[in-house]
Tab-separated table of C-alpha atoms in Angstrom:
chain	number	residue	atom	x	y	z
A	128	UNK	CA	30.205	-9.421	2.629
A	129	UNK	CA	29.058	-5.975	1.698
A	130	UNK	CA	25.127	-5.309	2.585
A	131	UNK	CA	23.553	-2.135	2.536
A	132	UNK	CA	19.810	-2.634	4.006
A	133	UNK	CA	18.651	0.043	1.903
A	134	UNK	CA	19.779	-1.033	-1.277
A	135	UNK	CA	18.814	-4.462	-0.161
A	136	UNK	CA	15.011	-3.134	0.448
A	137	UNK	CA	14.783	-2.206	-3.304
A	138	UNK	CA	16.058	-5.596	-4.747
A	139	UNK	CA	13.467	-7.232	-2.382
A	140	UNK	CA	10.458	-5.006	-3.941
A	141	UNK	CA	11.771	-5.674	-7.512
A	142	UNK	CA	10.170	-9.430	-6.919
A	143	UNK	CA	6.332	-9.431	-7.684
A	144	UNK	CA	5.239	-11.135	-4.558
A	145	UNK	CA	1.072	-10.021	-4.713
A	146	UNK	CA	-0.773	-12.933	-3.239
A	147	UNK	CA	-2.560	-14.117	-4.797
A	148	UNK	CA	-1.003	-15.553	-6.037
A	149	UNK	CA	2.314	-15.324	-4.217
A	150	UNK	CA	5.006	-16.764	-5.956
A	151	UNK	CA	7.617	-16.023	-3.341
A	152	UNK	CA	9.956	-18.921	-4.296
A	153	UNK	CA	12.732	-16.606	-6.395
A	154	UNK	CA	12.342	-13.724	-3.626
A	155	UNK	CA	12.866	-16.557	-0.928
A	156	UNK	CA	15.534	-18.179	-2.716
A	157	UNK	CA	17.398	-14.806	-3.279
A	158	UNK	CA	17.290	-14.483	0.588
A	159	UNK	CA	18.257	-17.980	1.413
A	160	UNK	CA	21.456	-17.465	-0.862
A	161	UNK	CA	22.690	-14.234	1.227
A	162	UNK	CA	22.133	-15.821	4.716
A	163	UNK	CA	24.123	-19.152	3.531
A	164	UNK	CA	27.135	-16.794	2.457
A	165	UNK	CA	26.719	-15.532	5.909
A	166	UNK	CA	27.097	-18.784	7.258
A	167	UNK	CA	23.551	-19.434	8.476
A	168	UNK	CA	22.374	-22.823	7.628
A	169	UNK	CA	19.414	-22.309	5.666
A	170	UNK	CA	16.151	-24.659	4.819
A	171	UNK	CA	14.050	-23.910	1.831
A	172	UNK	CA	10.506	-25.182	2.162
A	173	UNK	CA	8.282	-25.389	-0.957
A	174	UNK	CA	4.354	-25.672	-1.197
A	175	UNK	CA	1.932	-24.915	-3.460
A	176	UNK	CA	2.437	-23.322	-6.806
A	177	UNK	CA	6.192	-21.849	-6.804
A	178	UNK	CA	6.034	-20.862	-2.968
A	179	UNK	CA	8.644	-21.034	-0.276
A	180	UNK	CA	9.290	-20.703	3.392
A	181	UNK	CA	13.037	-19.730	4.615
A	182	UNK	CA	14.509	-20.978	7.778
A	183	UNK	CA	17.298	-19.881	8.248
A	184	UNK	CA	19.466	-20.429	11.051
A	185	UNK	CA	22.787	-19.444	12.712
A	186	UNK	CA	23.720	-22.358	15.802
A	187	UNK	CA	24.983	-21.051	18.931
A	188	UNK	CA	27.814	-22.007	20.948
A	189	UNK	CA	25.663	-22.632	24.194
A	190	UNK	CA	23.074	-25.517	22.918
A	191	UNK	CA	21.183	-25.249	26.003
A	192	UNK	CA	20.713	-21.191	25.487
A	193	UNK	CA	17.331	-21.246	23.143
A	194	UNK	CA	17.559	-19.353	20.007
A	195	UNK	CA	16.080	-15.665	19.231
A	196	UNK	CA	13.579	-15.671	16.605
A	197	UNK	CA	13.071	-13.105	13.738
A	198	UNK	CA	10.259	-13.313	11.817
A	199	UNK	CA	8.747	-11.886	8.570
A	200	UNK	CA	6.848	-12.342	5.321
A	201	UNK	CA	7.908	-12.451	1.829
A	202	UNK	CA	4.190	-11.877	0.036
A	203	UNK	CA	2.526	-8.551	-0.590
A	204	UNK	CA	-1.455	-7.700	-0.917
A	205	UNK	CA	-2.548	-7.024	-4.930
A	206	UNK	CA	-2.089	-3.628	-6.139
A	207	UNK	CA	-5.762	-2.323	-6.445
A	208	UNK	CA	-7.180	-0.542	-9.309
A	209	UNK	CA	-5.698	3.008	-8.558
A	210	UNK	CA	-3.016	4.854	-10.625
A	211	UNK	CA	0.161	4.564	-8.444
A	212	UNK	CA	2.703	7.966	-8.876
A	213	UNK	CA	5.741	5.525	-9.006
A	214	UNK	CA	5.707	2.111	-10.170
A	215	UNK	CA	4.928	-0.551	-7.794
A	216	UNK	CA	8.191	-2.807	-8.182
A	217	UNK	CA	10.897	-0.348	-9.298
A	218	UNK	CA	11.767	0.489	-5.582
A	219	UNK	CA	12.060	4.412	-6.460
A	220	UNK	CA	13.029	7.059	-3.837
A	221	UNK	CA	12.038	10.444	-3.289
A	222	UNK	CA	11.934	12.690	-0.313
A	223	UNK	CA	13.214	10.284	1.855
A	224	UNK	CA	10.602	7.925	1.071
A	225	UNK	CA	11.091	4.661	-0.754
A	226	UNK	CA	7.805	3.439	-2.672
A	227	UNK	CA	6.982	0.133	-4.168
A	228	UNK	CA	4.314	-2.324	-3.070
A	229	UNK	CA	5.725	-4.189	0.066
A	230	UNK	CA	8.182	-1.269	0.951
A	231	UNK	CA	6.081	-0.899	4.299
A	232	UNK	CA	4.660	-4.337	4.729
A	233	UNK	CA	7.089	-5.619	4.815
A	234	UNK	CA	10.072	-6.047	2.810
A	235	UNK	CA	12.096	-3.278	4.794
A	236	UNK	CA	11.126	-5.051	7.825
A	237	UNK	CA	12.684	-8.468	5.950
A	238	UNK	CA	16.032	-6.744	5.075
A	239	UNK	CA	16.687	-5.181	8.330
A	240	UNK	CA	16.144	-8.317	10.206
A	241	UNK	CA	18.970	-10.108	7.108
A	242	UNK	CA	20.847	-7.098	7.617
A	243	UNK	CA	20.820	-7.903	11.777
A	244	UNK	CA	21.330	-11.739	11.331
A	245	UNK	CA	24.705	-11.008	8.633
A	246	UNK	CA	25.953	-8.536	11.606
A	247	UNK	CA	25.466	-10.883	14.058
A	248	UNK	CA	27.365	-13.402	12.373
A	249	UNK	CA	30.116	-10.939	11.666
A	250	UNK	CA	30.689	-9.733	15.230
A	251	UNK	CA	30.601	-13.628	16.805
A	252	UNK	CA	32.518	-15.299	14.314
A	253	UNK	CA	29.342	-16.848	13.025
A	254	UNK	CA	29.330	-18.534	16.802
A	255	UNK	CA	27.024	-16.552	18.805
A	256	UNK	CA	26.144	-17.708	22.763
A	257	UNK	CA	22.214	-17.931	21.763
A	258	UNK	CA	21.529	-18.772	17.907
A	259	UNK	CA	19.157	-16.839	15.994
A	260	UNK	CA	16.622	-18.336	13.270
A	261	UNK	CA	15.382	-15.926	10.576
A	262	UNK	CA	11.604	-17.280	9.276
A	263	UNK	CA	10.772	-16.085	6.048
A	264	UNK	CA	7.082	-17.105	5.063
A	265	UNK	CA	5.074	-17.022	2.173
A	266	UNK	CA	1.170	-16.596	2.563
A	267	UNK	CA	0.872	-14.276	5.192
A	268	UNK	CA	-1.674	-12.132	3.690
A	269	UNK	CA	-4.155	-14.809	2.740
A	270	UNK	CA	-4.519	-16.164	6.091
A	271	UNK	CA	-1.277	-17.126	7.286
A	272	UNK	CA	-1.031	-19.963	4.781
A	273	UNK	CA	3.127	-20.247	4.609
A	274	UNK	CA	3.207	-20.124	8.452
A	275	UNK	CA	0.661	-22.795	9.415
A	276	UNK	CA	2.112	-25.007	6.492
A	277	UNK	CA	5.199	-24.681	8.356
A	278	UNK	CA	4.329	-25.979	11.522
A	279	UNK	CA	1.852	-28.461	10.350
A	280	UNK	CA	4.425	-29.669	7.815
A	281	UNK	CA	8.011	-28.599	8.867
A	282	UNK	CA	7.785	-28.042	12.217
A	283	UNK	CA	11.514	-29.648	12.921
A	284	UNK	CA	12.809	-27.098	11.536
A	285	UNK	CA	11.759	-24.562	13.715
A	286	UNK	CA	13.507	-25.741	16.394
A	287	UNK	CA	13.001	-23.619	19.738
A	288	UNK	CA	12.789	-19.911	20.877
A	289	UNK	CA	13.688	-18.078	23.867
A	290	UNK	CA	12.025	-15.017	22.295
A	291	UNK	CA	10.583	-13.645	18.948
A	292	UNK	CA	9.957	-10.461	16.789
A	293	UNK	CA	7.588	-10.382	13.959
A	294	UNK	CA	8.760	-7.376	12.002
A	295	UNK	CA	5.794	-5.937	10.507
A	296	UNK	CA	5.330	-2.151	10.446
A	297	UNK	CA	4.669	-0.796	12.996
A	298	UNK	CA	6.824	3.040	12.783
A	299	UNK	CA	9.787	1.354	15.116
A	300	UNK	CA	7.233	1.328	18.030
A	301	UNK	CA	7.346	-1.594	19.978
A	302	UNK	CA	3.842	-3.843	20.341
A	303	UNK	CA	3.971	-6.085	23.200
A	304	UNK	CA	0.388	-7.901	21.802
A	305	UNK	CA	-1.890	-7.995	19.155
A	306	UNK	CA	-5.324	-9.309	18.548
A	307	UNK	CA	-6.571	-12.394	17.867
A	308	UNK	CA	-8.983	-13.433	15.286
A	309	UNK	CA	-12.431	-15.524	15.186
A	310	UNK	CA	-13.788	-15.865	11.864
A	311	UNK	CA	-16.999	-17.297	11.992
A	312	UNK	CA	-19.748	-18.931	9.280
A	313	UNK	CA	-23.020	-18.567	10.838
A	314	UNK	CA	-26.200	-20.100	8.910
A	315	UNK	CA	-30.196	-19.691	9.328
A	316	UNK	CA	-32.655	-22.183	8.124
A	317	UNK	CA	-36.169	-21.572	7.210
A	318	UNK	CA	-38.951	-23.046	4.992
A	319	UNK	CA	-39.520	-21.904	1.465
A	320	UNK	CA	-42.929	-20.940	-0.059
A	321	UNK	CA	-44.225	-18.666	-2.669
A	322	UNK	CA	-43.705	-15.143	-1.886
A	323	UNK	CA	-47.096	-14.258	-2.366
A	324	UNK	CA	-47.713	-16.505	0.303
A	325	UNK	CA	-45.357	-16.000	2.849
A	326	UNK	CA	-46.776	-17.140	5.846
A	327	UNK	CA	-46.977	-20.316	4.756
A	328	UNK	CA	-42.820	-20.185	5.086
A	329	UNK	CA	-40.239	-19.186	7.093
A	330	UNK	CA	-38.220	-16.514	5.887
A	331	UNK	CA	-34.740	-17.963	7.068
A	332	UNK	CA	-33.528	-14.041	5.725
A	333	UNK	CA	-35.587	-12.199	8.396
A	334	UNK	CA	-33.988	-14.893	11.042
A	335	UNK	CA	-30.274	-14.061	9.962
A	336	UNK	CA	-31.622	-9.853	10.479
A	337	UNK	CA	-32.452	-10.416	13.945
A	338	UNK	CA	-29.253	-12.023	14.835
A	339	UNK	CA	-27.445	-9.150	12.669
A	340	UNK	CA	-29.255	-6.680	14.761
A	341	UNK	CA	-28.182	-8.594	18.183
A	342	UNK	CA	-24.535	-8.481	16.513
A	343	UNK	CA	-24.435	-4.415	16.102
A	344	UNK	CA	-25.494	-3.822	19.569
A	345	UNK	CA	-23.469	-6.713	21.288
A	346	UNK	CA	-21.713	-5.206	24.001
A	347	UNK	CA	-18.330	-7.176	25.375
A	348	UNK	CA	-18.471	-7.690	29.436
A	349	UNK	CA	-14.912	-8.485	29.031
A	350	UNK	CA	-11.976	-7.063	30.957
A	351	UNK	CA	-9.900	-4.523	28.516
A	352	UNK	CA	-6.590	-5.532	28.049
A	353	UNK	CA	-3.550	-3.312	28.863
A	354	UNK	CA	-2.682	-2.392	25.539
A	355	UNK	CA	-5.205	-3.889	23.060
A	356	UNK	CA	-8.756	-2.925	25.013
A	357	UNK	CA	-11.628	-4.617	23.975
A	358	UNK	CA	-12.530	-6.912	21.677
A	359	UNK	CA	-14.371	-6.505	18.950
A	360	UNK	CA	-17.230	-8.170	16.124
A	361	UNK	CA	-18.625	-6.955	13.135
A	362	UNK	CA	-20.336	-8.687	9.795
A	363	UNK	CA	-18.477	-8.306	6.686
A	364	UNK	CA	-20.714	-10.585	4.490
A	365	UNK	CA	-24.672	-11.637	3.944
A	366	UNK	CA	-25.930	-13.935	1.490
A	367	UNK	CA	-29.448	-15.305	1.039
A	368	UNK	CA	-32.267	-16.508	-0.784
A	369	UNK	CA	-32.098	-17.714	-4.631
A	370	UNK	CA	-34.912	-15.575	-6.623
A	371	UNK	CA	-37.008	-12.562	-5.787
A	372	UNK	CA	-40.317	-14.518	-5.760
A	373	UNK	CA	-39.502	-17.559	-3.162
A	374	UNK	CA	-39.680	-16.946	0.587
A	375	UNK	CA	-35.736	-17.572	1.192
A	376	UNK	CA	-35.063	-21.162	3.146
A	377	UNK	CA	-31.273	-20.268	4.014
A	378	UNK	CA	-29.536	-17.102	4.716
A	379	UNK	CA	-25.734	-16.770	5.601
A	380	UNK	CA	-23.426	-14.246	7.290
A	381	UNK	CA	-19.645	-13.912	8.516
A	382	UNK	CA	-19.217	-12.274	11.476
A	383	UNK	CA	-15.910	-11.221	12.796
A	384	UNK	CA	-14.378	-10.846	16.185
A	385	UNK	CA	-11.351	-9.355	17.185
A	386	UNK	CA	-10.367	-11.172	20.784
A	387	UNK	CA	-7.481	-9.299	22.767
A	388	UNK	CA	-6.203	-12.180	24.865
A	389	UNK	CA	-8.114	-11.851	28.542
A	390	UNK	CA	-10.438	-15.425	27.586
A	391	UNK	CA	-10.255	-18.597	25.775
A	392	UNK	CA	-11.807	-18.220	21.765
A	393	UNK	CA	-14.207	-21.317	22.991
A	394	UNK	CA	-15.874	-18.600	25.530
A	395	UNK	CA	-15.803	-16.121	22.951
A	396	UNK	CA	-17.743	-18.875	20.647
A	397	UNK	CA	-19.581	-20.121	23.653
A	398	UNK	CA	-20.825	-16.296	24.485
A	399	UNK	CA	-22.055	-15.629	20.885
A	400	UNK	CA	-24.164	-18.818	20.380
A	401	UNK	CA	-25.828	-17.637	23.675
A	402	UNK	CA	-26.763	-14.208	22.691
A	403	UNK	CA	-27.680	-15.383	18.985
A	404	UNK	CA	-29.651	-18.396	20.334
A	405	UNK	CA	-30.570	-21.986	18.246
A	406	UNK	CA	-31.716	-20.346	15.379
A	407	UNK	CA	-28.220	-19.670	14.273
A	408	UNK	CA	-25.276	-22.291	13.109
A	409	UNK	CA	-21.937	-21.147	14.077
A	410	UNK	CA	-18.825	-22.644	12.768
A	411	UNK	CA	-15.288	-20.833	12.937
A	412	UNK	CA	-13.336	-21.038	10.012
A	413	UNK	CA	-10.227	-18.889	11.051
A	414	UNK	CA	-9.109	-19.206	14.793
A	415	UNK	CA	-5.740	-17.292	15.200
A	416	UNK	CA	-5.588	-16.274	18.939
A	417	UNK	CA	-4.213	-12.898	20.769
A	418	UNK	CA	-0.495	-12.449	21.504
A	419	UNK	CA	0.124	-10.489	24.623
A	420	UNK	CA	3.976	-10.512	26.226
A	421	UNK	CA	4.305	-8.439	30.173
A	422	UNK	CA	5.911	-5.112	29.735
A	423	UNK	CA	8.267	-5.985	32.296
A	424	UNK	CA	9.708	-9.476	30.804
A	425	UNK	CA	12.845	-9.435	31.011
A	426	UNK	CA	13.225	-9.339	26.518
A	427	UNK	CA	10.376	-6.261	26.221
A	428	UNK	CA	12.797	-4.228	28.397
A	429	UNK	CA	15.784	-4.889	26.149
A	430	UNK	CA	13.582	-4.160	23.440
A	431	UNK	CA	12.891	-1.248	24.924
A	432	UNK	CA	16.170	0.035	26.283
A	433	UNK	CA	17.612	-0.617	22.424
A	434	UNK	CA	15.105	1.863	21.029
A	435	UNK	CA	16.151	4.222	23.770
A	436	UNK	CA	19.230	3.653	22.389
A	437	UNK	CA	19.081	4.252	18.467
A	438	UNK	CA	15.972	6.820	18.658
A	439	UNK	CA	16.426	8.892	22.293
A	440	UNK	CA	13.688	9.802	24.549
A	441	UNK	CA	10.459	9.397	21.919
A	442	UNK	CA	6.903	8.368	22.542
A	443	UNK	CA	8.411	5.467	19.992
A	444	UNK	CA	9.380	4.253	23.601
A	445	UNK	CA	5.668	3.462	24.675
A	446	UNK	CA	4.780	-0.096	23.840
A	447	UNK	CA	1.307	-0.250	21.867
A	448	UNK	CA	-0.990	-3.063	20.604
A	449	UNK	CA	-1.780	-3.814	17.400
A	450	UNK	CA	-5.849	-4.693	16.187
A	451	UNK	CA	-4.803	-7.011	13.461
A	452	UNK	CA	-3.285	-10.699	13.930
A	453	UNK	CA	0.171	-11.679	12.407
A	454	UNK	CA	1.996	-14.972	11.932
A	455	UNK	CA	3.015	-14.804	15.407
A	456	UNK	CA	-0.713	-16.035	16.134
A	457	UNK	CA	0.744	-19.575	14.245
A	458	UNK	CA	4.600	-19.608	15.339
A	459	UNK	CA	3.172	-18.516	19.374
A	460	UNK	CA	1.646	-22.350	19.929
A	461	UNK	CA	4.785	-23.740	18.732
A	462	UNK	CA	7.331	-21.866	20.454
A	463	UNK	CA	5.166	-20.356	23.263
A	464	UNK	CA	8.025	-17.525	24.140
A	465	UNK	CA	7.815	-13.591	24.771
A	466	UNK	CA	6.813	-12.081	21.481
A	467	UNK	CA	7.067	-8.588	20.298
A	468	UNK	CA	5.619	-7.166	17.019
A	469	UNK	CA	8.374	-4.163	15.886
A	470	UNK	CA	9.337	-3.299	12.210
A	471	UNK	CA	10.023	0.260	10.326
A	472	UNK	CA	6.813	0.501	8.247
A	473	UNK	CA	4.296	2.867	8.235
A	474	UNK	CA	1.427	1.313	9.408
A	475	UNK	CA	-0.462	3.897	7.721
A	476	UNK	CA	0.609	3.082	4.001
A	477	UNK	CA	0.731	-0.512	3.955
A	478	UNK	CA	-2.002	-2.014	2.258
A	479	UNK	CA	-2.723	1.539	0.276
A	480	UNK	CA	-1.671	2.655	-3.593
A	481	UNK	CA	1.869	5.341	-3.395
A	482	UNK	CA	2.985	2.641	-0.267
A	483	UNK	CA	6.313	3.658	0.881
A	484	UNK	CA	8.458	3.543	4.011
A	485	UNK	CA	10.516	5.865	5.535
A	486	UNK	CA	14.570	5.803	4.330
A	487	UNK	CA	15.736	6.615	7.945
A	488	UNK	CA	13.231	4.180	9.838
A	489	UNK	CA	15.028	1.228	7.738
A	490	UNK	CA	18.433	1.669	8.974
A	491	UNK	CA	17.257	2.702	12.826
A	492	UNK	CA	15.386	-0.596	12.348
A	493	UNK	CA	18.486	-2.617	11.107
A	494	UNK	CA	20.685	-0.997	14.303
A	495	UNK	CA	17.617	-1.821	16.717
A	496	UNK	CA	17.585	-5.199	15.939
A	497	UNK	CA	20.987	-5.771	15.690
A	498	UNK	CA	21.543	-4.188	19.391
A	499	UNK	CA	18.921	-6.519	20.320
A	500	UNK	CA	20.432	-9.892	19.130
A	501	UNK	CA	23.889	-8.951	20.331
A	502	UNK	CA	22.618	-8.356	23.607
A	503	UNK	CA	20.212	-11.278	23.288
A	504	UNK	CA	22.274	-13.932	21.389
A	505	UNK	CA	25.887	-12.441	21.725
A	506	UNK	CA	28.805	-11.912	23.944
A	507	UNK	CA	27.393	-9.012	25.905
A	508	UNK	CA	24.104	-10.972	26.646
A	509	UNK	CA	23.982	-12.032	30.625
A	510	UNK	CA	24.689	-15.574	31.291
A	511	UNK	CA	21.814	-15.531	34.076
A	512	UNK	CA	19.674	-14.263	30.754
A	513	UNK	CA	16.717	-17.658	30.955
A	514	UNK	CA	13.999	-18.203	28.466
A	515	UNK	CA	10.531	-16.561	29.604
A	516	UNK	CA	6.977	-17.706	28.757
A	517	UNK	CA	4.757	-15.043	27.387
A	518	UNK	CA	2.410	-14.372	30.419
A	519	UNK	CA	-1.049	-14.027	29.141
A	520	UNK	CA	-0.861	-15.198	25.405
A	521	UNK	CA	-3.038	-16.876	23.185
């Protein structure tokens, strides 16, 4: 079959996939259809309101050689209020640039990893030595929701990995972790009164404050990781008190920290509550934790050696680490295999009105990964090759 990963890009824009509130189901279902006419065996799982995850997978001839994992998401963040110069789902190109909401994160990453998968199939006979799976989700930008419904609710299908990629943008450079997440509630309780009699309450606003305070000078004793440094926290929302005349009786914050894989989130937790002391409730609500793969497994040098490859001697080269968490932070517990974070975005558009990606960064992307999963998966891939256990994850 005739794909062009370009042309493929734009179709995959043309589907309004904003979440909320989603509605990936006919984008999902138009990429299910061209990996079955590849010959994958695909898996279509619904949830929600007209949402779908893909699996889609292509069996290998050795069933004791784990499969290679690709990995990407389907949904796109809302628009925004701002005037865009070229229309947010008619895929447009100009200067080498194609625009449209997604183009970046991460619908080029999507269609180079089908375009990798179809050559796969083509230069094996549809029979690699290692399979590959292709995961599609839906959700990703609302907290993962697609991913953790899959393992929670389809995790069969999954199967297992010997490796994984997560495509999202990151330029073509290759990130060998990214951060993990804490998301935490945290409540103060006080005693209401009159305002013009405040010390006969507790002003449970004041309490919250101090702990902010403690919060914006809390200093990490942590070792730095490699590539992702230190962690870090910050508030992003305070609520409190119900009318300007009442001494407030319960005040609220979030407070977010960034881990980077060198602890356990429970001493992360355990830290906090510490500093902050009784007069603060903690409760997580979002716990996705670090990714972190060696720079010398055996899969991060292929990586590696295949950008050396397609793009020559460029600081692209130099693995990185990425601040933000991805679905690997869900599909990590079940598979626990070397994962690497590598997609032709710009990490500097995604997210932002005019988002585009780069023409040239799609097609290096879709000959990256497919040198990759041939060496991986195919006939060229060393039968000594063994699956390898991310060192220092989660």
């Amino acid at each position: 079959m005739m794909f062009d990963v370009i042309d493929y890009t734009k179709d995959l824009i043309r589907f309004d996939t904003t979440n909320p509130p989603g509605e990936e189901a006919a984008c999902g279902d138009f990429t299910a259809r061209t990996l079955e006419d590849a010959g994958f065996h695909v898996e279509r799982q619904t949830f929600g309101s007209n949402r779908m995850n893909v699996v889609a997978t292509l069996a290998g001839s050795d069933a004791d050689a784990e499969p290679l994992v690709l990995s990407g998401h389907l949904d796109t963040v809302p628009l925004g209020a701002a005037q865009w110069s070229y229309p947010p789902f008619a895929a447009e190109m100009a200067d080498g640039r194609l625009y449209g909401r997604g183009a970046s994160d991460m619908k080029s990453g999507v269609a180079a990893m089908i375009g990798a998968g179809l050559r796969l199939a083509a230069l094996t006979g549809g029979r690699p030595r290692r399979g590959m799976t292709i995961i599609l989700t839906s959700g990703e930008e609302t907290g993962c929701a697609g991913a953790l419904h899959l393992v929670r609710e389809g995790a069969a299908l999954l199967g297992r990995a010997s490796a994984m990629i997560v495509g999202e943008p990151t330029a073509n450079i290759v990130s060998t972790a990214h951060k993990g997440a804490l998301f935490i509630s945290a409540k103060t309780s006080g005693v209401t009164a009159h305002s013009s009699c405040p010390d006969r309450g507790v002003n449970a606003i004041y309490k919250a404050s101090r702990a902010i305070a403690k919060i914006e000078n809390y200093g990490f004793t942590d070792q730095a990781h490699p590539v992702l440094g230190s962690p870090t926290i910050n508030v992003g929302m305070v609520s409190g008190g119900l009318n300007v005349n009442s001494v407030p009786d319960q005040a609220s914050f979030t407070i977010d920290i960034r881990t980077n894989a060198m602890k356990e989130h429970q001493c992360f937790l355990d830290d906090l509550a510490a500093c902050l002391g009784q007069d603060v409730e903690l409760e997580t609500f979002t716990d996705m934790p670090a990714i972190s793969t060696p720079l010398d497994a055996p899969f991060t040098v292929l990586a590696l050696s295949a950008l050396r490859e397609v793009l020559g001697n460029t600081t692209q080269g130099t693995p990185q680490g990425l601040p933000f968490f991805t679905d690997a932070s869900v599909f990590h517990q079940h598979y626990h295999c070397p994962v690497l974070i590598l997609g032709p975005g710009e990490p500097a558009t995604m997210h932002e009105t005019d988002e585009y990606c780069f023409v040239h960064r799609i097609e290096e992307a879709q000959e990256i990964y497919t040198i990759i999963a041939e060496r991986w998966c195919g006939r060229s891939a060393p039968s000594s090759a063994v699956r390898e256990r991310s060192g220092d994850g989660a």
